[in-house]
């Protein structure tokens, strides 16, 4: 009689074994995400959050390398061995001014002016870590060799942490990288993003009494206002996909009877390609110089950050879509839907829902306030009018990411409405779903040499060159904290 054959390593390893590993450990990482929610730290200041992630990794037997790219809160953890190396990207930074009580359906700050996780990065880092641990466990159980790396990436919110890490070679040697982002829809992101450059423009004039001797004063505030007027006129003459935003960060004082001797604006320039962003930024710089010339003031440009556009990778995205559909959307229950209905009625509008649907190419109408389906993969990559430093990783390594519905449909991110949901059961379920999708897709990459080759060839083709060029100016070092990015680049 024929004896049953013993299972091979490949048949012991797959989506089912990965999901079993996630089921055993998901609560540990849900608890981690809740602890991170309770200690919201700004870009480059995520000391406690980074230590929480490192402690969890060391408890799982990962070897941790700290101080990546000279950044105190950047680290890499590795487990396993072999010729295939998979990376997972984690984030854990918060946003200023978004303190909010969890689970409230009205604005209720815990601390006036305090920080809050308005982009659900408390969930983001924990889910990526869960995916890395589950993949490692499933590989070990099947006896398959591969290296699994988790990257603790600080300062995604306006700090370009991954851009500095990419320049330092942190992502070299990866066969593929995976990440996700909290959202209000479930789908695989198949989109390019906008490259960006951000810098301060600091004007210096001469103070005087605005009534007695205005003729001897030179107004830095006038110069900044003229710069803004010039950029507004420029908007008609730039590519329609480009964006220019600004904030007045320093007005020179609050006394109207003083000619202001200093003023500062922060400009953010975005475009689909870094070359276009650099060209547009140069035009903004010339407008600043013209404003200084008109007002007889001085101006210096002070670099803040830059990130590259995401390069989509359909080879990986198509596999990720298959795995997402196999895993299924988050299994929301009646209590989840009841909370969603309550928050939607109290704090969201139809305009919010339409804007979100348009951004994610989703139906305008949907029967539930929590998205419990999976959007189809678009026929071709789209353009998403946002920016992320994941773009710099995608320029080096085939990269794919999914989005899961941690938030009620129409929730505007970077608001208290997002923060209030960061510890809710529906957010936890969406976080675990993201870990499942990332780890299952990574498992396919480990086993399929042809898939790895196709993904790398697609990256070379879409990138259009053999090398990655960092968008960071020469000589720029990573900031030390959330307020120290104002590194002088050149006087205008």
Tab-separated table of N, CA and C in Angstrom, residues 44 68-69 71 74 153-167 171 305-307 389 472 478:
chain	number	residue	atom	x	y	z
A	44	UNK	N	11.005	62.819	15.337
A	44	UNK	CA	12.364	62.754	15.878
A	44	UNK	C	12.417	62.791	17.408
A	68	UNK	N	20.116	54.291	13.313
A	68	UNK	CA	20.240	54.218	11.866
A	68	UNK	C	20.287	55.631	11.282
A	69	UNK	N	21.215	55.865	10.368
A	69	UNK	CA	21.376	57.163	9.694
A	69	UNK	C	21.662	58.293	10.678
A	71	UNK	N	20.094	58.837	13.422
A	71	UNK	CA	18.840	59.288	14.023
A	71	UNK	C	18.591	58.453	15.273
A	74	UNK	N	15.628	55.955	15.075
A	74	UNK	CA	15.557	55.051	13.914
A	74	UNK	C	16.335	53.782	14.245
A	153	UNK	N	10.881	53.549	11.680
A	153	UNK	CA	11.086	54.746	10.841
A	153	UNK	C	10.445	55.961	11.513
A	154	UNK	N	11.230	56.862	12.044
A	154	UNK	CA	10.673	58.043	12.703
A	154	UNK	C	10.276	59.121	11.701
A	155	UNK	N	9.483	60.059	12.186
A	155	UNK	CA	9.302	61.360	11.516
A	155	UNK	C	8.737	61.265	10.116
A	156	UNK	N	7.755	60.399	9.896
A	156	UNK	CA	7.073	60.447	8.597
A	156	UNK	C	6.285	61.738	8.471
A	157	UNK	N	5.742	62.203	9.595
A	157	UNK	CA	4.941	63.429	9.584
A	157	UNK	C	5.846	64.650	9.479
A	158	UNK	N	6.157	65.020	8.260
A	158	UNK	CA	6.906	66.248	8.030
A	158	UNK	C	8.366	66.188	8.370
A	159	UNK	N	8.950	64.986	8.471
A	159	UNK	CA	10.346	64.912	8.843
A	159	UNK	C	11.240	64.135	7.901
A	160	UNK	N	10.635	63.391	6.959
A	160	UNK	CA	11.410	62.648	5.956
A	160	UNK	C	12.387	61.662	6.575
A	161	UNK	N	11.958	60.973	7.635
A	161	UNK	CA	12.845	60.032	8.289
A	161	UNK	C	13.378	58.956	7.358
A	162	UNK	N	12.498	58.362	6.555
A	162	UNK	CA	12.943	57.298	5.645
A	162	UNK	C	13.867	57.835	4.558
A	163	UNK	N	13.726	59.104	4.210
A	163	UNK	CA	14.607	59.685	3.203
A	163	UNK	C	16.043	59.708	3.702
A	164	UNK	N	16.236	60.103	4.960
A	164	UNK	CA	17.579	60.050	5.553
A	164	UNK	C	18.065	58.618	5.659
A	165	UNK	N	17.180	57.699	6.036
A	165	UNK	CA	17.564	56.301	6.158
A	165	UNK	C	17.946	55.715	4.803
A	166	UNK	N	17.201	56.096	3.770
A	166	UNK	CA	17.514	55.607	2.422
A	166	UNK	C	18.870	56.113	1.969
A	167	UNK	N	19.152	57.390	2.224
A	167	UNK	CA	20.442	57.957	1.842
A	167	UNK	C	21.588	57.233	2.542
A	171	UNK	N	18.122	50.520	3.598
A	171	UNK	CA	17.244	49.571	2.923
A	171	UNK	C	17.961	48.750	1.854
A	305	UNK	N	12.718	69.697	4.577
A	305	UNK	CA	12.608	68.275	4.255
A	305	UNK	C	12.367	68.088	2.766
A	306	UNK	N	12.507	66.841	2.310
A	306	UNK	CA	12.194	66.475	0.925
A	306	UNK	C	11.933	64.981	0.878
A	307	UNK	N	11.005	64.578	0.025
A	307	UNK	CA	10.734	63.156	-0.171
A	307	UNK	C	10.473	62.892	-1.653
A	389	UNK	N	7.334	59.587	2.823
A	389	UNK	CA	8.729	59.194	2.637
A	389	UNK	C	8.879	57.711	2.305
A	472	UNK	N	17.702	64.986	-0.785
A	472	UNK	CA	18.252	65.823	0.280
A	472	UNK	C	19.470	66.593	-0.217
A	478	UNK	N	20.343	64.744	9.625
A	478	UNK	CA	19.011	64.536	10.217
A	478	UNK	C	18.783	65.476	11.386
